[in-house]
Tab-separated table of C-alpha atoms in Angstrom:
chain	number	residue	atom	x	y	z
B	1	MET	CA	97.770	22.809	-43.062
B	2	ARG	CA	94.987	22.663	-41.025
B	3	ARG	CA	91.796	24.685	-42.072
B	4	THR	CA	90.341	27.478	-39.716
B	5	SER	CA	87.807	29.612	-40.454
B	6	LEU	CA	89.209	32.621	-37.810
B	7	ASP	CA	92.254	34.573	-39.120
B	8	GLY	CA	95.481	35.588	-36.664
B	9	ALA	CA	94.140	39.285	-37.126
B	10	ILE	CA	90.642	38.471	-35.768
B	11	ILE	CA	92.315	36.153	-32.654
B	12	ALA	CA	94.780	39.132	-32.180
B	13	GLU	CA	91.879	41.492	-31.279
B	14	VAL	CA	90.547	39.512	-29.181
B	15	ILE	CA	92.981	38.391	-27.158
B	16	ALA	CA	94.260	42.402	-26.670
B	17	LYS	CA	90.712	43.364	-25.397
B	18	LEU	CA	90.804	40.522	-22.840
B	19	SER	CA	94.660	41.283	-22.176
B	20	THR	CA	93.721	42.233	-18.730
B	21	VAL	CA	90.832	40.575	-17.553
B	22	ASP	CA	90.856	38.948	-14.197
B	23	THR	CA	94.462	39.759	-14.053
B	24	PRO	CA	95.488	39.905	-10.348
B	25	ALA	CA	96.515	43.470	-9.145
B	26	ALA	CA	99.659	43.584	-7.084
B	27	VAL	CA	99.498	43.309	-3.650
B	28	GLY	CA	102.880	45.188	-3.293
B	29	ALA	CA	104.732	44.808	-0.059
B	30	ARG	CA	104.558	43.247	4.156
B	31	GLN	CA	101.249	43.497	5.223
B	32	PRO	CA	101.222	43.846	8.935
B	33	VAL	CA	99.773	41.339	11.604
B	34	HIS	CA	97.726	44.190	12.899
B	35	THR	CA	96.555	47.740	13.766
B	36	CYS	CA	96.860	49.223	16.926
B	37	TYR	CA	94.944	51.710	18.145
B	38	VAL	CA	95.722	54.715	20.324
B	39	PRO	CA	93.494	57.956	21.210
B	40	ALA	CA	94.976	61.211	19.688
B	41	ASP	CA	95.317	62.777	22.998
B	42	ARG	CA	97.352	59.288	24.481
B	43	LEU	CA	99.750	59.857	22.253
B	44	THR	CA	103.488	60.092	23.246
B	45	PRO	CA	106.614	60.212	21.848
B	46	ASN	CA	107.699	56.953	23.108
B	47	LEU	CA	104.902	55.293	22.833
B	48	LEU	CA	105.720	52.246	20.586
B	49	ARG	CA	108.727	51.661	23.657
B	50	GLU	CA	105.783	51.600	25.597
B	51	TRP	CA	103.456	49.685	24.450
B	52	GLY	CA	106.126	46.948	24.257
B	53	ASP	CA	107.326	47.325	27.435
B	54	HIS	CA	103.722	46.656	29.275
B	55	ALA	CA	103.336	43.978	26.780
B	56	LEU	CA	106.938	42.291	27.820
B	57	ALA	CA	105.716	43.191	31.720
B	58	MET	CA	102.928	40.961	31.291
B	59	LEU	CA	104.417	38.265	29.423
B	60	ASP	CA	106.576	38.441	32.432
B	61	ALA	CA	104.044	38.197	34.794
B	62	HIS	CA	101.437	35.858	32.889
B	63	GLY	CA	102.860	34.085	30.166
B	64	ALA	CA	102.045	30.621	31.973
B	65	LEU	CA	98.677	31.015	31.579
B	66	LEU	CA	99.015	30.973	27.165
B	67	GLU	CA	99.571	27.040	26.248
B	68	VAL	CA	101.662	27.462	22.939
B	69	PRO	CA	104.426	25.379	21.531
B	70	ASP	CA	108.052	25.302	22.975
B	71	GLY	CA	109.445	28.573	21.579
B	72	VAL	CA	106.869	30.639	20.699
B	73	LEU	CA	107.149	33.172	23.713
B	74	ALA	CA	110.739	32.863	22.886
B	75	LYS	CA	109.659	34.516	19.411
B	76	VAL	CA	107.365	36.993	21.213
B	77	ARG	CA	109.368	38.056	23.480
B	78	ALA	CA	112.136	38.796	20.713
B	79	LYS	CA	109.159	40.384	18.645
B	80	LEU	CA	108.508	43.009	21.592
B	81	GLU	CA	111.725	43.915	22.315
B	82	ARG	CA	112.546	44.296	18.790
B	83	GLU	CA	109.308	45.661	16.682
B	84	PRO	CA	106.256	45.521	19.393
B	85	VAL	CA	103.830	47.748	16.779
B	86	GLU	CA	103.706	46.953	13.061
B	87	ASP	CA	100.607	49.491	12.148
B	88	LEU	CA	99.666	52.230	14.523
B	89	ARG	CA	96.390	54.302	13.835
B	90	ILE	CA	96.308	57.489	16.000
B	91	ASP	CA	92.474	58.025	16.708
B	92	PHE	CA	90.895	61.540	15.759
B	93	GLU	CA	87.145	59.440	15.580
B	94	ASP	CA	85.072	57.237	18.212
B	95	GLY	CA	88.040	56.886	20.633
B	96	TYR	CA	88.878	60.363	20.645
B	97	GLY	CA	85.572	61.682	20.683
B	98	THR	CA	84.122	65.656	20.009
B	99	ARG	CA	86.540	68.321	21.553
B	100	GLY	CA	87.120	72.498	21.081
B	101	ASP	CA	88.869	72.910	17.475
B	102	ALA	CA	91.915	74.011	19.495
B	103	THR	CA	92.168	71.156	20.582
B	104	GLU	CA	91.452	68.654	17.935
B	105	ASP	CA	93.991	71.060	16.146
B	106	ALA	CA	96.753	70.670	18.317
B	107	ASP	CA	96.691	67.267	18.653
B	108	ALA	CA	96.517	66.995	14.497
B	109	GLU	CA	99.716	69.091	14.211
B	110	ARG	CA	100.977	67.012	17.486
B	111	ALA	CA	100.370	63.653	15.884
B	112	ALA	CA	102.262	64.790	12.940
B	113	SER	CA	105.285	65.950	14.694
B	114	THR	CA	105.559	62.722	16.799
B	115	VAL	CA	105.250	60.444	13.556
B	116	ALA	CA	107.555	63.012	11.873
B	117	ALA	CA	110.221	62.267	14.386
B	118	TRP	CA	109.963	58.485	14.309
B	119	HIS	CA	110.628	58.495	11.070
B	120	ARG	CA	114.155	60.689	11.610
B	121	ALA	CA	115.221	58.713	14.968
B	122	GLY	CA	114.764	55.387	12.606
B	123	THR	CA	111.923	54.178	15.132
B	124	ALA	CA	108.416	54.188	13.305
B	125	PRO	CA	106.397	50.888	12.626
B	126	PRO	CA	106.317	49.961	9.318
B	127	SER	CA	102.975	51.432	8.681
B	128	CYS	CA	101.360	54.898	10.909
B	129	GLY	CA	98.609	57.101	10.287
B	130	ILE	CA	95.274	58.293	11.506
B	131	ARG	CA	91.696	57.872	11.726
B	132	PHE	CA	89.772	61.186	10.809
B	133	LYS	CA	86.331	61.733	11.842
B	134	SER	CA	83.733	60.191	9.133
B	135	PHE	CA	81.547	62.040	7.071
B	136	HIS	CA	78.140	61.696	8.065
B	137	THR	CA	77.182	65.153	8.785
B	138	THR	CA	78.441	67.943	7.415
B	139	ALA	CA	79.853	69.043	11.003
B	140	LEU	CA	82.326	65.928	11.399
B	141	LEU	CA	83.373	65.991	7.029
B	142	GLU	CA	84.342	69.526	8.009
B	143	ARG	CA	86.196	68.556	11.483
B	144	GLY	CA	87.354	65.473	9.817
B	145	VAL	CA	89.004	67.119	6.323
B	146	ARG	CA	90.452	70.162	8.836
B	147	THR	CA	92.375	67.652	10.502
B	148	LEU	CA	93.272	65.419	8.031
B	149	ASP	CA	94.288	68.994	5.948
B	150	ILE	CA	96.457	70.137	9.626
B	151	PHE	CA	98.362	66.608	9.703
B	152	LEU	CA	99.089	66.543	6.434
B	153	THR	CA	100.529	69.937	5.946
B	154	ALA	CA	102.570	69.788	9.235
B	155	LEU	CA	104.126	66.422	8.208
B	156	GLY	CA	105.630	67.623	5.078
B	157	ALA	CA	106.944	64.726	3.018
B	158	VAL	CA	105.288	61.725	3.270
B	159	PRO	CA	106.348	59.073	4.930
B	160	PRO	CA	106.813	55.147	3.847
B	161	GLY	CA	104.252	53.409	5.015
B	162	LEU	CA	101.452	56.398	5.558
B	163	THR	CA	98.331	55.470	6.048
B	164	LEU	CA	94.741	56.940	6.222
B	165	THR	CA	91.434	55.747	7.661
B	166	PHE	CA	87.952	56.106	6.427
B	167	PRO	CA	85.390	55.150	9.254
B	168	LYS	CA	81.448	54.993	8.865
B	169	VAL	CA	81.240	54.954	5.148
B	170	THR	CA	77.959	54.420	3.828
B	171	GLY	CA	77.892	54.989	-0.065
B	172	PRO	CA	80.608	55.515	-2.794
B	173	GLY	CA	79.943	59.174	-2.884
B	174	GLN	CA	81.529	59.788	0.540
B	175	VAL	CA	84.722	57.698	-1.077
B	176	ALA	CA	84.934	60.289	-4.100
B	177	ALA	CA	84.264	62.979	-2.001
B	178	LEU	CA	87.628	61.886	-0.101
B	179	VAL	CA	89.301	60.802	-3.268
B	180	GLU	CA	88.799	64.660	-4.841
B	181	LEU	CA	90.118	65.979	-1.434
B	182	LEU	CA	93.201	63.820	-1.677
B	183	GLU	CA	93.843	64.977	-4.983
B	184	LEU	CA	93.773	68.997	-4.100
B	185	LEU	CA	95.873	68.238	-0.851
B	186	GLU	CA	98.294	66.837	-3.532
B	187	ASP	CA	98.089	69.716	-5.747
B	188	ARG	CA	98.738	72.187	-2.843
B	189	LEU	CA	101.126	70.114	-0.733
B	190	GLY	CA	103.516	69.539	-4.027
B	191	LEU	CA	102.877	65.396	-3.814
B	192	ALA	CA	102.578	63.357	-6.894
B	193	SER	CA	99.431	62.337	-8.386
B	194	ALA	CA	98.026	59.116	-6.387
B	195	THR	CA	100.648	59.440	-3.496
B	196	LEU	CA	97.515	59.666	-0.440
B	197	ARG	CA	95.645	56.173	-0.297
B	198	PHE	CA	93.593	55.078	2.163
B	199	GLU	CA	91.693	52.691	4.054
B	200	ILE	CA	88.075	51.777	4.200
B	201	GLN	CA	86.087	50.965	7.834
B	202	ILE	CA	83.584	48.528	7.068
B	203	GLU	CA	81.294	48.711	10.044
B	204	THR	CA	78.012	49.835	8.540
B	205	THR	CA	75.207	47.662	6.861
B	206	ARG	CA	75.287	50.372	4.035
B	207	SER	CA	78.916	49.412	3.300
B	208	ILE	CA	78.056	45.796	2.948
B	209	VAL	CA	74.574	45.792	0.875
B	210	ASP	CA	73.578	49.154	-0.549
B	211	ALA	CA	70.216	50.368	-0.249
B	212	GLU	CA	69.184	48.835	-3.495
B	213	GLY	CA	70.355	45.649	-2.516
B	214	ARG	CA	73.444	45.247	-4.328
B	215	LEU	CA	76.831	44.568	-3.329
B	216	ALA	CA	78.504	47.502	-1.905
B	217	VAL	CA	81.940	46.843	-1.314
B	218	PRO	CA	83.114	46.857	-5.314
B	219	ARG	CA	81.716	50.013	-5.587
B	220	LEU	CA	83.352	51.549	-2.661
B	221	ILE	CA	86.749	50.295	-4.666
B	222	ALA	CA	85.180	51.763	-8.131
B	223	ALA	CA	84.868	55.220	-6.329
B	224	GLY	CA	88.254	55.006	-4.442
B	225	ARG	CA	90.027	55.385	-8.136
B	226	GLY	CA	92.716	53.472	-7.302
B	227	ARG	CA	93.253	55.033	-3.633
B	228	VAL	CA	91.893	51.975	-1.531
B	229	SER	CA	94.370	50.403	0.250
B	230	GLY	CA	92.489	48.311	2.424
B	231	LEU	CA	89.055	47.516	3.950
B	232	HIS	CA	89.428	47.396	7.626
B	233	PHE	CA	86.270	45.354	9.392
B	234	GLY	CA	84.837	47.473	12.370
B	235	THR	CA	83.352	45.177	15.369
B	236	TYR	CA	81.229	47.022	17.197
B	237	ASP	CA	79.297	49.320	14.909
B	238	TYR	CA	78.784	46.916	12.579
B	239	THR	CA	77.230	44.783	15.044
B	240	ALA	CA	75.278	46.856	16.394
B	241	ALA	CA	73.725	48.416	13.074
B	242	CYS	CA	72.737	45.157	12.290
B	243	GLY	CA	70.554	45.269	15.701
B	244	LEU	CA	72.799	42.503	18.061
B	245	ASP	CA	72.692	43.288	21.813
B	246	ALA	CA	75.800	43.194	23.850
B	247	ALA	CA	75.982	39.913	24.948
B	248	GLN	CA	75.973	39.296	20.453
B	249	GLN	CA	78.645	41.742	19.526
B	250	HIS	CA	81.995	39.873	19.091
B	251	LEU	CA	84.013	38.842	15.811
B	252	ALA	CA	82.575	35.397	16.245
B	253	HIS	CA	78.957	35.915	15.700
B	254	PRO	CA	77.855	34.805	12.090
B	255	ALA	CA	76.810	38.664	10.874
B	256	CYS	CA	80.302	39.271	11.490
B	257	ASP	CA	81.334	35.965	9.436
B	258	PHE	CA	78.722	37.127	6.428
B	259	ALA	CA	80.309	40.659	6.061
B	260	ARG	CA	83.684	39.381	6.016
B	261	HIS	CA	82.769	36.781	3.039
B	262	VAL	CA	81.427	39.885	1.433
B	263	MET	CA	84.674	41.763	1.915
B	264	GLN	CA	86.242	38.992	0.922
B	265	VAL	CA	84.843	37.816	-2.235
B	266	SER	CA	84.615	41.294	-3.291
B	267	ALA	CA	88.055	42.892	-2.590
B	268	ALA	CA	89.385	39.400	-4.135
B	269	GLY	CA	91.677	40.205	-6.924
B	270	THR	CA	92.071	43.737	-6.770
B	271	GLY	CA	95.027	44.151	-4.508
B	272	VAL	CA	93.296	45.584	-1.728
B	273	ARG	CA	93.623	43.842	1.665
B	274	LEU	CA	91.651	43.421	4.515
B	275	SER	CA	91.532	43.700	7.813
B	276	ASP	CA	89.821	42.004	10.841
B	277	GLY	CA	88.094	44.159	13.150
B	278	SER	CA	89.009	43.663	17.315
B	279	THR	CA	87.869	42.295	20.665
B	280	ASN	CA	87.147	44.889	23.615
B	281	VAL	CA	87.678	41.882	25.932
B	282	LEU	CA	90.634	43.183	27.479
B	283	PRO	CA	93.351	40.972	29.375
B	284	VAL	CA	93.483	43.523	32.370
B	285	GLY	CA	92.989	43.336	36.069
B	286	ASP	CA	91.354	39.948	37.146
B	287	PHE	CA	90.491	38.952	33.068
B	288	VAL	CA	93.986	38.949	31.781
B	289	GLU	CA	93.744	34.384	31.292
B	290	ARG	CA	89.854	35.307	29.752
B	291	GLY	CA	91.187	38.224	27.935
B	292	TRP	CA	94.048	36.615	26.377
B	293	ARG	CA	92.220	33.009	25.616
B	294	THR	CA	89.469	35.293	23.788
B	295	HIS	CA	91.616	37.368	21.813
B	296	TYR	CA	93.895	34.067	20.916
B	297	GLU	CA	90.891	32.076	19.372
B	298	LEU	CA	89.622	34.763	17.625
B	299	VAL	CA	93.345	36.132	15.786
B	300	ARG	CA	93.718	32.351	15.239
B	301	ARG	CA	89.679	32.205	13.940
B	302	GLY	CA	90.930	35.176	11.475
B	303	LEU	CA	93.709	33.648	10.151
B	304	GLU	CA	91.977	30.507	9.234
B	305	HIS	CA	89.418	32.710	7.344
B	306	GLY	CA	91.976	34.494	5.175
B	307	PHE	CA	91.818	37.918	7.250
B	308	TYR	CA	95.776	38.254	8.165
B	309	GLN	CA	95.624	41.822	10.256
B	310	GLY	CA	93.151	42.749	13.048
B	311	TRP	CA	92.767	45.670	15.374
B	312	ASP	CA	94.573	45.605	18.769
B	313	LEU	CA	92.615	48.096	21.753
B	314	HIS	CA	95.613	47.370	24.481
B	315	PRO	CA	99.115	46.625	24.407
B	316	ALA	CA	98.623	43.557	26.322
B	317	GLN	CA	96.984	41.702	23.390
B	318	LEU	CA	100.357	42.053	21.618
B	319	VAL	CA	101.277	38.836	23.949
B	320	SER	CA	98.286	37.153	22.668
B	321	ARG	CA	98.181	38.218	18.772
B	322	TYR	CA	102.175	37.166	18.044
B	323	ALA	CA	101.202	34.194	20.155
B	324	ALA	CA	98.385	33.096	17.935
B	325	VAL	CA	100.239	34.639	14.451
B	326	PHE	CA	103.379	33.005	15.602
B	327	THR	CA	101.434	29.513	16.858
B	328	TYR	CA	99.467	29.283	13.438
B	329	TYR	CA	102.248	30.050	11.287
B	330	LEU	CA	105.060	27.463	12.801
B	331	GLU	CA	101.812	25.005	12.520
B	332	HIS	CA	101.805	25.127	9.002
B	333	ALA	CA	105.256	25.739	7.643
B	334	GLY	CA	106.387	22.119	7.384
B	335	GLU	CA	103.624	20.836	5.302
B	336	SER	CA	103.147	24.311	2.864
B	337	ALA	CA	106.761	23.397	2.482
B	338	ARG	CA	106.329	20.142	1.861
B	339	ARG	CA	103.775	21.204	-0.384
B	340	LEU	CA	105.535	23.714	-2.000
B	341	ARG	CA	108.457	21.836	-2.848
B	342	ALA	CA	106.484	18.848	-4.374
B	343	TYR	CA	105.009	21.484	-6.687
B	344	LEU	CA	108.648	23.238	-7.699
B	345	THR	CA	110.210	19.719	-8.233
B	346	GLY	CA	107.233	18.430	-9.914
B	347	SER	CA	108.118	15.079	-7.538
B	348	GLY	CA	104.616	14.483	-6.873
B	349	GLY	CA	102.956	13.367	-3.382
B	350	PRO	CA	99.602	13.496	-1.960
B	351	VAL	CA	98.020	16.299	-3.153
B	352	ALA	CA	98.133	17.780	-6.660
B	353	ASP	CA	98.457	21.662	-6.362
B	354	GLU	CA	97.592	23.684	-9.141
B	355	PRO	CA	99.972	27.157	-9.588
B	356	ALA	CA	97.392	29.192	-7.636
B	357	THR	CA	97.685	26.929	-4.727
B	358	ALA	CA	101.386	27.294	-4.637
B	359	ARG	CA	101.361	30.974	-4.622
B	360	ALA	CA	98.647	30.239	-1.459
B	361	LEU	CA	101.507	28.202	-0.451
B	362	ALA	CA	104.460	30.763	-0.720
B	363	GLY	CA	102.494	33.568	0.717
B	364	THR	CA	101.854	31.946	3.856
B	365	LEU	CA	105.658	31.142	4.038
B	366	ARG	CA	106.035	34.924	3.065
B	367	ARG	CA	104.086	36.205	6.199
B	368	ALA	CA	106.021	33.633	8.831
B	369	VAL	CA	108.579	35.789	7.470
B	370	ASP	CA	107.479	39.272	7.765
B	371	CYS	CA	106.302	38.924	10.936
B	372	GLY	CA	109.516	37.166	12.753
B	373	ALA	CA	107.551	33.596	12.987
B	374	LEU	CA	110.738	32.139	10.770
B	375	THR	CA	113.436	33.827	8.977
B	376	GLU	CA	113.965	33.421	5.101
B	377	ALA	CA	116.374	31.471	5.244
B	378	GLN	CA	114.637	28.862	7.270
B	379	VAL	CA	112.009	28.680	4.691
B	380	THR	CA	114.451	27.894	1.830
B	381	ASP	CA	115.859	25.205	3.941
B	382	LEU	CA	112.231	23.772	4.051
B	383	VAL	CA	111.292	24.131	0.908
B	384	GLY	CA	115.190	22.781	-0.173
B	385	SER	CA	115.159	26.293	-2.841
B	386	PRO	CA	115.384	29.863	-2.666
B	387	GLU	CA	112.943	29.634	-5.871
B	388	TRP	CA	109.962	29.767	-3.073
B	389	THR	CA	110.126	33.805	-3.234
B	390	ALA	CA	109.310	33.473	-6.794
B	391	HIS	CA	105.878	32.347	-6.653
B	392	VAL	CA	104.328	34.877	-3.862
C-alpha cells in the first residue's frame, strides 16, 4: 500500500467544510418571459383578457410588418389567446404617482380583491403582484409599507406566484428593513416563515457600485436573507442617474450593459433570477412598425445576453415580445438538441461540451417549452431521449 501523509479523518473534515461551497442554488420553477406593467388605478377585473385582445387586434391589423419565420405568428396568436400575460405587476410607484391616502388605500385593497378573484376563477397569470413605493424618504417608506400591508392583509392566503417588487434600492439597509417588515407581516397574518419574497429593482447607480467602490448587488442579496427572488433592471432611472441625456437613455447603451453584467456575475449561482428593463418606444399610432422593430431587437439582444425576462409597458408589445422570444428559441432549438443528444449519448461531435454547457443547453430547451415555442414532446423528439429534462 502506498504511504500518504494525510489520514482519512483530516480529509473528511476538510470536505465537510467545503461541501456547500460553490453549490449553485436551485432556480425553481418556470421564469416568465416578461413582466407586464399596469398602474394600479388602471387595473380592471378583465385586464388580462383586455391586454390579450388588444394584442390580437394589433396582430390582425399589422402582423405583416413583422418579418419572422413561417409559423411564428401562428404561435404568437395561440399564445395571446391562451395566456397573453405571464407576469403582471400592479404599480403603486412611478406609474401611479402620489395620490391621497384614501385613494391609494382603496386601490391597494381593490388590487388584492382582483388578484384573489383571478385565482378563484383559475384565470390568474402564473405570477402576479405589486410594486410598492420606494424607501427613499420617510413619507415614501410609510406610504409604501401601508400599501403593502393593506394589499397582503386583504389578500389573506398567499396565492402561488405572488411577487413583490422593491424599487429604487440604494443600499442593503433598505433591504434589511424590508425583510424585517415582511417577518412581522408573516407573524401577524399567520404565514409560514419566508413565505414573502421580493424582487429588487436595480435602477440606481448605488445599487451597482456603492459609495465605497464595492459591488453592491452581492450585499443587497445577502441583506435579503434568502428572500430575494429576482433582480430587475430599471432602464430610465438608471440611465438618468448616470447623467445620460434623453436620446441616450435606452437599453442598448453601454452604461446599461455594464449594469447588467454586474447583475449577472453578482447573481450567478444564487438562484436569483435576472430581468431586463423596458423600452418606452411604443407601437402605437403611426409608430407601430418602429415600436415593434425597436422592441423586437431589444428583446433579442437581452436573450443573447442571458436576460430571459423583460418589462412590457403596453399590450401591443406582447406581439413583438412573443415574436422575438419564439423566433429566438426556434432558431436555437435544433442546434441545442443536437449538442445535448451528442453529450447524453457520448457520440461526440464537432463541439466537445462539458456538464455546465449541457445544463445550459437543456435550460434553453426548457425555456422554449415554458413559453410555448415548443412542446416537451417536440423537444424530446429533437433530443431523442426524455433524459434531457434531468439536466435542467
